[in-house]
Tab-separated table of C-alpha atoms and ligand atoms in Angstrom:
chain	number	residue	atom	x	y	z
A	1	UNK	CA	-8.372	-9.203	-19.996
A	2	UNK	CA	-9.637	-10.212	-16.712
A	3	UNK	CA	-11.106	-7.589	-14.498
A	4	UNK	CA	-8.390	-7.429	-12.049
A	5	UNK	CA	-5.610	-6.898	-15.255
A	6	UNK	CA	-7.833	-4.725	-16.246
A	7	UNK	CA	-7.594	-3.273	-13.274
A	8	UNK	CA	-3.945	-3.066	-13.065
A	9	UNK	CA	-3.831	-1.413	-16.422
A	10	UNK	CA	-5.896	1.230	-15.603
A	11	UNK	CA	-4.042	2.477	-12.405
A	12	UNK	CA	-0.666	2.320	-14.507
A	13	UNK	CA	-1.885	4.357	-16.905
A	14	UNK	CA	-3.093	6.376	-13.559
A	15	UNK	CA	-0.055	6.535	-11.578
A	16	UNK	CA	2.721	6.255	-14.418
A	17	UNK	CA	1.095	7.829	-17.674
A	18	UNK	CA	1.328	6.068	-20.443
A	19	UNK	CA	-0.084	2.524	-21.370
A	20	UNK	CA	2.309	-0.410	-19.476
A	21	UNK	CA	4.468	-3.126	-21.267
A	22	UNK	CA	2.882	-5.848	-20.432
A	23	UNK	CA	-0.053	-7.187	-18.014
A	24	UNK	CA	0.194	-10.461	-15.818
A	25	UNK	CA	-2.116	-12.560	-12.945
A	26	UNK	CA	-1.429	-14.833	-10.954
A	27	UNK	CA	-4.297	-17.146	-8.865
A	28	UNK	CA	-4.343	-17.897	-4.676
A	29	UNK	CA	-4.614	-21.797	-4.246
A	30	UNK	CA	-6.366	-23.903	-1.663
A	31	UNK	CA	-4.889	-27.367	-0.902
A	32	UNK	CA	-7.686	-30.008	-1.730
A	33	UNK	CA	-5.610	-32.792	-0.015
A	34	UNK	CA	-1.749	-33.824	1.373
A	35	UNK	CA	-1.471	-31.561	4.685
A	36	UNK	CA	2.092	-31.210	6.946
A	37	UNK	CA	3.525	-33.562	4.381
A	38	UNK	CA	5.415	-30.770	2.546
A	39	UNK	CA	8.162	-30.668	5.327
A	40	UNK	CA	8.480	-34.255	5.586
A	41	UNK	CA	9.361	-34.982	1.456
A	42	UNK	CA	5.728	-36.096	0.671
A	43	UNK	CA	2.573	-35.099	-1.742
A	44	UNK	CA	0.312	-31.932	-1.894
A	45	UNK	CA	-2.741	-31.620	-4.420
A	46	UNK	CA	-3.701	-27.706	-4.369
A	47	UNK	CA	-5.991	-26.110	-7.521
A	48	UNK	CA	-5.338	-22.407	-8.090
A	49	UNK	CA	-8.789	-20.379	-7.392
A	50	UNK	CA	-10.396	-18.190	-9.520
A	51	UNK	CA	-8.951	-14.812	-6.912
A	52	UNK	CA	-5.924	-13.470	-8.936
A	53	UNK	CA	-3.757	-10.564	-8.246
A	54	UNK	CA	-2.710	-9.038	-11.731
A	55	UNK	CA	0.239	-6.499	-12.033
A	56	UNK	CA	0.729	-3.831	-14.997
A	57	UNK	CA	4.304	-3.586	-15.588
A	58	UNK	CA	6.578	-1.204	-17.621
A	59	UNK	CA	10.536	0.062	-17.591
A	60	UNK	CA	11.356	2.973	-15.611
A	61	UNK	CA	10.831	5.011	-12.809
A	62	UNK	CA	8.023	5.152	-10.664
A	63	UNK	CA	8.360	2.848	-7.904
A	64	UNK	CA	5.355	0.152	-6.847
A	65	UNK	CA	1.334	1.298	-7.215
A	66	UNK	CA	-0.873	-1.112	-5.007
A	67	UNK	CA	-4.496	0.256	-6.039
A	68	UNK	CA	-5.769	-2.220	-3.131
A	69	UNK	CA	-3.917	0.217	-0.624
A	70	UNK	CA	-3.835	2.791	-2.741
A	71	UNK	CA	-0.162	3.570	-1.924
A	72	UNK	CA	2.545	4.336	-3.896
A	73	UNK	CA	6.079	3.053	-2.355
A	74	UNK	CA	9.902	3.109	-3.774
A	75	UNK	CA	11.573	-0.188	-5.435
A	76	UNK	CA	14.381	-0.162	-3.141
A	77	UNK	CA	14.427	-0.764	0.922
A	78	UNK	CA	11.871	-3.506	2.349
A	79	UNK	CA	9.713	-1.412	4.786
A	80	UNK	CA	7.842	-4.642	5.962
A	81	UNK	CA	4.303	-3.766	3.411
A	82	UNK	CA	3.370	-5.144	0.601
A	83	UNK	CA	6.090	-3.808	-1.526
A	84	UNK	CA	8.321	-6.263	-0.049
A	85	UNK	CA	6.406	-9.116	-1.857
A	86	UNK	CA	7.917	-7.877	-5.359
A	87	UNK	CA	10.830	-6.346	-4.258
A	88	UNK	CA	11.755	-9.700	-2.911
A	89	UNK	CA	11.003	-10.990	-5.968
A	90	UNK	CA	13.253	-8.641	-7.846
A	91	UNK	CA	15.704	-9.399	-5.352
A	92	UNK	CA	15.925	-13.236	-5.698
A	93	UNK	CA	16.343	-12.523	-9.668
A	94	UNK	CA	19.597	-10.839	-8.901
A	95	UNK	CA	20.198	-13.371	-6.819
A	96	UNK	CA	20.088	-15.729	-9.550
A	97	UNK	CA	22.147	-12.918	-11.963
A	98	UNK	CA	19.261	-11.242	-13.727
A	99	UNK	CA	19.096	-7.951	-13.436
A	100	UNK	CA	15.606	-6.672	-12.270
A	101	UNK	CA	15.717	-3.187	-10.625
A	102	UNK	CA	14.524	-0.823	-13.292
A	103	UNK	CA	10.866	-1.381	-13.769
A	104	UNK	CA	7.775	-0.158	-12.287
A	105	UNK	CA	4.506	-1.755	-11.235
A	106	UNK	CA	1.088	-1.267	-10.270
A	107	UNK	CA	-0.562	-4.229	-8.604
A	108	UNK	CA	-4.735	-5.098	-8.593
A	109	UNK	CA	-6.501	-8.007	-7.114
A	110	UNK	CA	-9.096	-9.853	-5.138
A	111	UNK	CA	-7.666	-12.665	-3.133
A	112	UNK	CA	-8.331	-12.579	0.176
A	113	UNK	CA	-5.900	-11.657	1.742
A	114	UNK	CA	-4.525	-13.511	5.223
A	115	UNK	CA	-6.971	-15.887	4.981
A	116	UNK	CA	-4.513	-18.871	3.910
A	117	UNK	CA	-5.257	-18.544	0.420
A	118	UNK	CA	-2.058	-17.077	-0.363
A	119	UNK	CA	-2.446	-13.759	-1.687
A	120	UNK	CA	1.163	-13.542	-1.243
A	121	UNK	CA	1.982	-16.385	-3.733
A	122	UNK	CA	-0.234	-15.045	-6.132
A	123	UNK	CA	1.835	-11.489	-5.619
A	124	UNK	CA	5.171	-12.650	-6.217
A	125	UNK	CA	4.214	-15.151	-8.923
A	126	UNK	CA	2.276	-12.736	-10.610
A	127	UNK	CA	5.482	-10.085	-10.120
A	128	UNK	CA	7.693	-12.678	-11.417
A	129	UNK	CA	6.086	-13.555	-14.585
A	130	UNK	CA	5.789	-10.227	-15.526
A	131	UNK	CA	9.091	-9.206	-14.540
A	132	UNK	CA	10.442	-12.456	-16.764
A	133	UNK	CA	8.624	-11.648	-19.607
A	134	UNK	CA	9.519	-7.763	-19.260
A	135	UNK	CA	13.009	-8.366	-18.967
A	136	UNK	CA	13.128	-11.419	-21.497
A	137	UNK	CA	14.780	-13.751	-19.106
A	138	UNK	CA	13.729	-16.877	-19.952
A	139	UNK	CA	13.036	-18.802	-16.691
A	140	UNK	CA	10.669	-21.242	-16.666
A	141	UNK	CA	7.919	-22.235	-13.947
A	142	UNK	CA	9.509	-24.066	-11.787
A	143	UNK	CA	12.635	-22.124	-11.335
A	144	UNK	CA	10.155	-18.845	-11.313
A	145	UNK	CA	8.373	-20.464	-8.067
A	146	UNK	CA	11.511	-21.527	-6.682
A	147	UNK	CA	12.808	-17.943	-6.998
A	148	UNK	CA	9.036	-16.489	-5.466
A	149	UNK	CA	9.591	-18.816	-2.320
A	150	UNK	CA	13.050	-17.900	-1.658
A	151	UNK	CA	11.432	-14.258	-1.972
A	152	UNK	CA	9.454	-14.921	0.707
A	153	UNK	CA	11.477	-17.361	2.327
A	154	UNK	CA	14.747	-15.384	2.405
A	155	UNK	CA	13.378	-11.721	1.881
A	156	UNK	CA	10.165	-11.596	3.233
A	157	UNK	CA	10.843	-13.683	6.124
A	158	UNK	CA	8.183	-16.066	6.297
A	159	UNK	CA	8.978	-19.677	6.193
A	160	UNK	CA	6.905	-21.665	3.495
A	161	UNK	CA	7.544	-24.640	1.508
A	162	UNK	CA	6.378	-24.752	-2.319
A	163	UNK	CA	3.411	-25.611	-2.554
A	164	UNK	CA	2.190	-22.032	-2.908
A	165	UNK	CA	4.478	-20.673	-5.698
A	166	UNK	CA	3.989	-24.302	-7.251
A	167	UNK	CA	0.170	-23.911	-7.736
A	168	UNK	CA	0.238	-20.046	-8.373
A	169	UNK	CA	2.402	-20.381	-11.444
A	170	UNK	CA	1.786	-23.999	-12.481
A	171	UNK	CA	-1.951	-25.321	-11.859
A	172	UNK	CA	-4.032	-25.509	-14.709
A	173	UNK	CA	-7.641	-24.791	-15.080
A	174	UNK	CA	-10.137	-27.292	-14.439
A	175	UNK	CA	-7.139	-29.400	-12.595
A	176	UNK	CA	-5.373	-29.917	-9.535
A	177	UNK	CA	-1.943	-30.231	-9.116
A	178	UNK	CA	0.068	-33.078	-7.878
A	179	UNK	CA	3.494	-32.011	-6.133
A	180	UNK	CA	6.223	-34.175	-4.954
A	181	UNK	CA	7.708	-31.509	-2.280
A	182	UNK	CA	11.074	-33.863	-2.492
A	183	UNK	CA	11.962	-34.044	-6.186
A	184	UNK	CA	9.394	-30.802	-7.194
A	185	UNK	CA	7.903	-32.642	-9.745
A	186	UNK	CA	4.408	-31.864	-10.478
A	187	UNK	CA	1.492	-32.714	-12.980
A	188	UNK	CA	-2.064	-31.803	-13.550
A	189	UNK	CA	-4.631	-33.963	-12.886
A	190	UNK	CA	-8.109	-33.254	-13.998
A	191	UNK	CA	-10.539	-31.744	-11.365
A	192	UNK	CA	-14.174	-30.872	-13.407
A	193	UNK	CA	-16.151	-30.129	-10.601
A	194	UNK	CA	-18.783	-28.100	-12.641
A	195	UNK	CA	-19.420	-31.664	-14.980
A	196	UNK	CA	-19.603	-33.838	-11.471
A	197	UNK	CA	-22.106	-30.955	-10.362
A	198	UNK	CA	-20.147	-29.942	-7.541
A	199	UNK	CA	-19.373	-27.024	-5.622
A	200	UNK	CA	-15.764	-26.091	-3.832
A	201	UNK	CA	-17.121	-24.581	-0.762
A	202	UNK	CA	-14.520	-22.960	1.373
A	203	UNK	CA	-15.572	-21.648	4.783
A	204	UNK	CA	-13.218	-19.234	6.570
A	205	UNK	CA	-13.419	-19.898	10.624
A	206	UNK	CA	-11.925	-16.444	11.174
A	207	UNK	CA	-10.384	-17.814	14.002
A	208	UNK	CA	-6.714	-16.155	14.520
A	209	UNK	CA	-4.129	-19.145	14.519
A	210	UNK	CA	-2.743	-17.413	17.836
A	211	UNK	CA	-0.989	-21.387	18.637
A	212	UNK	CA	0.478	-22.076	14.896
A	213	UNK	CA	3.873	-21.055	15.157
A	214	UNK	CA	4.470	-23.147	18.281
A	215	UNK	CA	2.422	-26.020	17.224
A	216	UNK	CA	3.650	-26.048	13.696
A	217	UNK	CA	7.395	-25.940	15.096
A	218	UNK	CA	6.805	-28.724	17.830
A	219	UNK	CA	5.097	-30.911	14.647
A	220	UNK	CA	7.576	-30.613	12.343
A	221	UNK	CA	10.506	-31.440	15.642
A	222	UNK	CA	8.769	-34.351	16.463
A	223	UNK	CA	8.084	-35.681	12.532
A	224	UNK	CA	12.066	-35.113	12.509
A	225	UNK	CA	12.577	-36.749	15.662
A	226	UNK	CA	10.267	-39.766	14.194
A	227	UNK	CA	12.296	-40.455	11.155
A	228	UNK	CA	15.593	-40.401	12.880
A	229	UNK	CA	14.349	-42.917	15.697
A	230	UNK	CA	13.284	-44.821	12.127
A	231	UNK	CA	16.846	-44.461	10.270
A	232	UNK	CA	15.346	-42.547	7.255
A	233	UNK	CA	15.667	-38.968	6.207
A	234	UNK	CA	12.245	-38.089	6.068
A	235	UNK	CA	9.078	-39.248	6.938
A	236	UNK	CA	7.982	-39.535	3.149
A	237	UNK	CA	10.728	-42.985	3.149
A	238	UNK	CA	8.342	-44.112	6.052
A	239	UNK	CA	5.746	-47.468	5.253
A	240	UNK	CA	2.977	-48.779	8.151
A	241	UNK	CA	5.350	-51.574	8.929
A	242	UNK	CA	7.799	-49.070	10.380
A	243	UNK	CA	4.668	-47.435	12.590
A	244	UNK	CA	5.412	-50.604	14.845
A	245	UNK	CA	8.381	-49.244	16.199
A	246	UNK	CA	7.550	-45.937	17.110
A	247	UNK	CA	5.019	-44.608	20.177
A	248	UNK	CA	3.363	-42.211	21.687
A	249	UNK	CA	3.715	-38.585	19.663
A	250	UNK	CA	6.230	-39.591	17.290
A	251	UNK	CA	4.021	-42.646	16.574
A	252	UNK	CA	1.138	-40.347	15.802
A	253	UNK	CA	2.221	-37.763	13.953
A	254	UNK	CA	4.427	-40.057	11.744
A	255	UNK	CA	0.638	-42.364	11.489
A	256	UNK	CA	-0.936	-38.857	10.126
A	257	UNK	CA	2.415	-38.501	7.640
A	258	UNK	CA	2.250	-42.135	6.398
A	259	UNK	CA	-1.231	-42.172	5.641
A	260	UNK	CA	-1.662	-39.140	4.195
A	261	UNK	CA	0.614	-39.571	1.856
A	262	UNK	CA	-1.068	-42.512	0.873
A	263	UNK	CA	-4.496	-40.810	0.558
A	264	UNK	CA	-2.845	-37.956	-1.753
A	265	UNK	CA	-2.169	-40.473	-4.227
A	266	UNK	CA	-5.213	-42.793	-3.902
A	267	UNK	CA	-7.066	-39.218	-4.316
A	268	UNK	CA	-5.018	-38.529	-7.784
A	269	UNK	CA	-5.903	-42.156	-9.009
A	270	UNK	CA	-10.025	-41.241	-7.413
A	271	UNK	CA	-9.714	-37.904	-9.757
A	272	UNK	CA	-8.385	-39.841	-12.600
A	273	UNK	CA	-11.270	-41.799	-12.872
A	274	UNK	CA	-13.989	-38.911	-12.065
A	275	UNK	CA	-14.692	-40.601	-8.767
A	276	UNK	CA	-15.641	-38.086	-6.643
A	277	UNK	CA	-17.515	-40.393	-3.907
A	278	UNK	CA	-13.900	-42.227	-3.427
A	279	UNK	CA	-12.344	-38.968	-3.039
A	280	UNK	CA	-14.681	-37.434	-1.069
A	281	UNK	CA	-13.898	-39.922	1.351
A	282	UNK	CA	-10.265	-39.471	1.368
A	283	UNK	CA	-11.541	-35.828	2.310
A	284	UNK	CA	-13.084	-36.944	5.257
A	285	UNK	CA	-10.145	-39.495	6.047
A	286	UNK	CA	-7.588	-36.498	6.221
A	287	UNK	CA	-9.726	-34.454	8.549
A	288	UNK	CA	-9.732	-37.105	10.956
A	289	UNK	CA	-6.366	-38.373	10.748
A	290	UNK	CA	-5.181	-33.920	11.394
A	291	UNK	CA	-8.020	-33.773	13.849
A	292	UNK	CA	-7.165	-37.587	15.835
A	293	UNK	CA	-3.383	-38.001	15.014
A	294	UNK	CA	-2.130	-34.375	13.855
A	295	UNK	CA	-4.276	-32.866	16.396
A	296	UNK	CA	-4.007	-29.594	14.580
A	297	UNK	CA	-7.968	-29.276	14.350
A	298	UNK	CA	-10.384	-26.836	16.086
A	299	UNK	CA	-14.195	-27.440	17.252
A	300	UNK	CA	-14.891	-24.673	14.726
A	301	UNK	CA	-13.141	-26.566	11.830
A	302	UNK	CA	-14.745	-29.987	12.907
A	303	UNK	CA	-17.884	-28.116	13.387
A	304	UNK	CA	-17.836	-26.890	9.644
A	305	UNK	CA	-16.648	-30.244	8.129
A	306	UNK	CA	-19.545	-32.302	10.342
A	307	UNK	CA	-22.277	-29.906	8.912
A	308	UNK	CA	-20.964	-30.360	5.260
A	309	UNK	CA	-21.417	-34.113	5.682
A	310	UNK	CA	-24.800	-33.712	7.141
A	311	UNK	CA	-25.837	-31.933	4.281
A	312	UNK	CA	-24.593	-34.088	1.692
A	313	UNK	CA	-20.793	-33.071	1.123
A	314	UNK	CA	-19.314	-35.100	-0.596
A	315	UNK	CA	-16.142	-34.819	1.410
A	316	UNK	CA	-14.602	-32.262	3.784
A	317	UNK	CA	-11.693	-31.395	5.531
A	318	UNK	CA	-9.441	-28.719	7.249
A	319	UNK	CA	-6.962	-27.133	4.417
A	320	UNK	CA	-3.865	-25.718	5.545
A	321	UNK	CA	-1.450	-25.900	8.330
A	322	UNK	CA	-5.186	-25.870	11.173
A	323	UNK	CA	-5.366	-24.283	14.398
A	324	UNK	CA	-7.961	-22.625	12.584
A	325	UNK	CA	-7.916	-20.939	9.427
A	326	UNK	CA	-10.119	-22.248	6.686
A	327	UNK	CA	-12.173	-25.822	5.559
A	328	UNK	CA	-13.390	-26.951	2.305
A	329	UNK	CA	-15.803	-29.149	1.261
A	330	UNK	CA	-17.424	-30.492	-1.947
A	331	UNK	CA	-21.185	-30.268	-1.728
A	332	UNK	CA	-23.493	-30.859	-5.014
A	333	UNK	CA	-24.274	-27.500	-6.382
A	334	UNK	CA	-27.674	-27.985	-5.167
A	335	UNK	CA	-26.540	-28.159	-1.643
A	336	UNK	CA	-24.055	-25.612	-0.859
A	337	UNK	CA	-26.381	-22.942	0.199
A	338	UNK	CA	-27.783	-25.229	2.324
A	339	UNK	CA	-24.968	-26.365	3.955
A	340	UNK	CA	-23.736	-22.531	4.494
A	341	UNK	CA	-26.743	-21.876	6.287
A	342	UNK	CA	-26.204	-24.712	8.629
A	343	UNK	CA	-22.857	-24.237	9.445
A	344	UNK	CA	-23.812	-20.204	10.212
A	345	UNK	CA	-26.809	-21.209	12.255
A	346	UNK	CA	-24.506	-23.994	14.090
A	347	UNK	CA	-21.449	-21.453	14.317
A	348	UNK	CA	-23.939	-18.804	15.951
A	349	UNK	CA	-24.864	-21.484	18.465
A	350	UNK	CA	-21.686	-22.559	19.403
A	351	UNK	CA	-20.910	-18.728	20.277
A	352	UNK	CA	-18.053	-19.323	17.146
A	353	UNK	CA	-17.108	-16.308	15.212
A	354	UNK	CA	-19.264	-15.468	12.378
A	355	UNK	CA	-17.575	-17.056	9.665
A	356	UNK	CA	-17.242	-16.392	5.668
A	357	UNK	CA	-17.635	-18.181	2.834
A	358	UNK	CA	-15.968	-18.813	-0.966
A	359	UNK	CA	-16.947	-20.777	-3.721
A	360	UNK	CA	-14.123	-21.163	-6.208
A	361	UNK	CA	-13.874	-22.852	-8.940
A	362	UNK	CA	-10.433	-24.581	-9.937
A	363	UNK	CA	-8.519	-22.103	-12.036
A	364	UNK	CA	-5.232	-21.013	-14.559
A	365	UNK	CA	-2.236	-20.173	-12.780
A	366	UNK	CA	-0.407	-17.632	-13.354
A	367	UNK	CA	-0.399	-15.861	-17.229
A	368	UNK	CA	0.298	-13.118	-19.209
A	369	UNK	CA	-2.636	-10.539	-20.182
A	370	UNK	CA	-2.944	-9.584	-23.655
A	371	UNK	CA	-1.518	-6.579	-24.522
A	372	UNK	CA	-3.875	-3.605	-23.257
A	373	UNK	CA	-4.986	-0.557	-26.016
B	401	LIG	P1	-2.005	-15.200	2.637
B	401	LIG	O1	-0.879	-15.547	1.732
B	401	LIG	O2	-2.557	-16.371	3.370
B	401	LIG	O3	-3.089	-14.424	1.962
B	401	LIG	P2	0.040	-13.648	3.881
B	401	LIG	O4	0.129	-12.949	5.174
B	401	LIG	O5	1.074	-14.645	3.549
B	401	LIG	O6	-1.427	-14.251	3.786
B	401	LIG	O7	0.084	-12.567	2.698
B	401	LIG	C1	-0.768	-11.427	2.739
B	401	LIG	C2	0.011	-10.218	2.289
B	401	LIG	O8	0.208	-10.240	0.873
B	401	LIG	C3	-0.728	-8.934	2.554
B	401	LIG	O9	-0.548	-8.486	3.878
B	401	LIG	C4	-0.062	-7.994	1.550
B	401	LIG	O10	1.192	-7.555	2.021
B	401	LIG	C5	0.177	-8.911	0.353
B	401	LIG	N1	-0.968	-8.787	-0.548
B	401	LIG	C6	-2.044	-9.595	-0.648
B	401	LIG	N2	-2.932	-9.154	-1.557
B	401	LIG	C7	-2.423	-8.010	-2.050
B	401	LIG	C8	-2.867	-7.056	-3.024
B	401	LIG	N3	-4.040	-7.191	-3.652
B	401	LIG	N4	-2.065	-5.995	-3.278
B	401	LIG	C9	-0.890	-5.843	-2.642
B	401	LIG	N5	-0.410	-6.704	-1.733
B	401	LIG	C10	-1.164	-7.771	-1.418
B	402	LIG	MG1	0.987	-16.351	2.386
């Protein structure tokens, strides 16, 4: 078992008594390339990380154990904590007509949480595997991750598309994930960064997305607004020819969708064939077209992704919706101290928050533990 299941284990046996049923993880995620194009029908490539939250599970009473928190709180009411993350999960099971309110759970793990690496995907996925297996239910992935984002989509109350759930409970390790938000297809594609020699540097800006609710509303109006001045029902059905007849914002956000989309698929074929110099470039292609067209890009998150390529990145960009939050970059293993240091020193010049770094390396999603004792 993995130290967090181990972990998990351990305060069951703690809280409960008793050794628990079963043991399950599930990973956080960072998107390597395909941003805002969720919402408009179009392609994401996330990799789980290696962060997981794990989750001990067993029939009866109890309630919910977070060790993290150290708190202990009942099945039943959301109370706006944590718990609500696998109560809603619970909840979207009956939902769906499976029966899921007579277990109990204690919970372990070491994704960051809030920093957009989706600790709460890796919650419910992690609750929801367990809970399937406990129960014997019988979903499979997909609908699992359908029924975590409607948890936190319909219970939880925070909006999110799939990508999340998708690469919590379907990435593989040592691959990224292709998703087509429209028809929720996926597939791996192979991402060996350790055989290329290359790192997955993350670097957390720390800066509070105080604008992303407004901005992220008035992007995904005017990406609406776009394709119905273009006839189509999403921006995915848009090509470059139709760019001509649009102007101003609608002309570049929809120039940001279009391309992007493009550049998520060019990036799958670039993986495909272990070119990392072709997708490193894509990298640095979406960071311009978020920071130039999307305008969703802070100094801090340009600052991070021009030191990376000064210091030999590979490629780098701004991952997630921007207006801060967190950057990657893929810097030869050689480098990425190196290029940490230089972003600090240019951060502490710029009078930027101090920020913090990951290096994660692309990881399972979401499985079951063996059986503890
Ligand atoms: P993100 O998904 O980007 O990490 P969110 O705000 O969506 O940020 O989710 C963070 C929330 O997920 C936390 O506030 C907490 O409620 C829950 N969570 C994250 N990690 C844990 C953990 N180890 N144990 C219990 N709950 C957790
Ligand atoms: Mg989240």
């Amino acid at each position: 078992m993995r130290e967090t299941e181990q972990k998990a284990a351990k305060a069951y046996t703690e809280k409960f008594g008793g050794t628990p049923d079963l043991v399950a993880s599930a990973p956080g995620r960072i998107n390597l390339i395909g941003e805002h194009t969720d919402y408009n029908g179009g392609f994401v490539l996330p990799c789980a990380i290696d962060r997981r939250i794990a989750v001990a599970v067993g029939t009866g009473e109890g309630g919910l154990y977070s060790a993290d928190f150290n708190e202990t709180r009942e099945p039943g009411k959301k109370d706006d904590s944590w718990a609500d993350y696998p109560r809603g999960v619970a909840w979207a099971m009956g939902e769906e007509g499976h029966e899921a309110d007579s277990f109990r759970a204690a919970f372990a793990g070491d994704v960051p949480l809030g920093s957009g690496l989706s600790s709460s995907a890796a919650i419910e996925a992690a609750t929801a595997l367990a809970l399937d297996a406990l129960l014997g239910l019988g979903i499979g992935r997909k609908d699992l991750a359908v029924l975590c984002q409607r948890a936190e989509n319909d219970y939880v109350g925070v909006a999110s598309g799939i990508m999340d759930q998708y690469a919590s409970l379907l990435c593989e390790a040592g691959a990224a994930l292709l998703v087509d938000c429209r028809s929720l297809e996926a597939r791996s594609v192979p991402l060996d960064l350790a055989a290329a020699g290359l790192a997955l540097v993350v670097c957390d800006t720390r800066v509070e997305r105080g604008l992303a609710d407004t901005g992220y509303n008035d992007r995904r109006s005017t990406c609406e607004s776009a394709a119905s001045t273009l006839g189509i029902e999403e921006l995915r059905d848009a090509t470059e020819e139709d760019l001509k007849r649009l102007s101003g914002e609608e002309l570049k956000r929809a120039r940001h969708v279009v391309s992007e989309n493009a550049r998520v698929l060019e990036a799958v074929e670039a993986l495909n064939n272990n070119d990392f110099n072709r997708f490193g470039h894509l990298m640095y292609a979406s960071h311009a077209s978020l920071r130039d067209d999307y305008e969703v890009s802070t100094p801090e998150l340009d600052t991070f992704v021009e030191t990376a390529k000064q210091h030999g990145a590979r490629g780098a960009r701004l991952t997630g919706a921007g207006f801060g939050g967190c950057a990657i970059a893929l810097v030869p293993e050689a480098q990425s101290d190196k290029v940490k240091q230089a972003c600090e020193q240019n951060f502490a010049e710029a009078d930027f928050e101090k920020p913090a770094f990951y290096e994660f390396v692309p990881a399972a999603g979401a499985e079951l533990a063996n059986k503890p004792g």
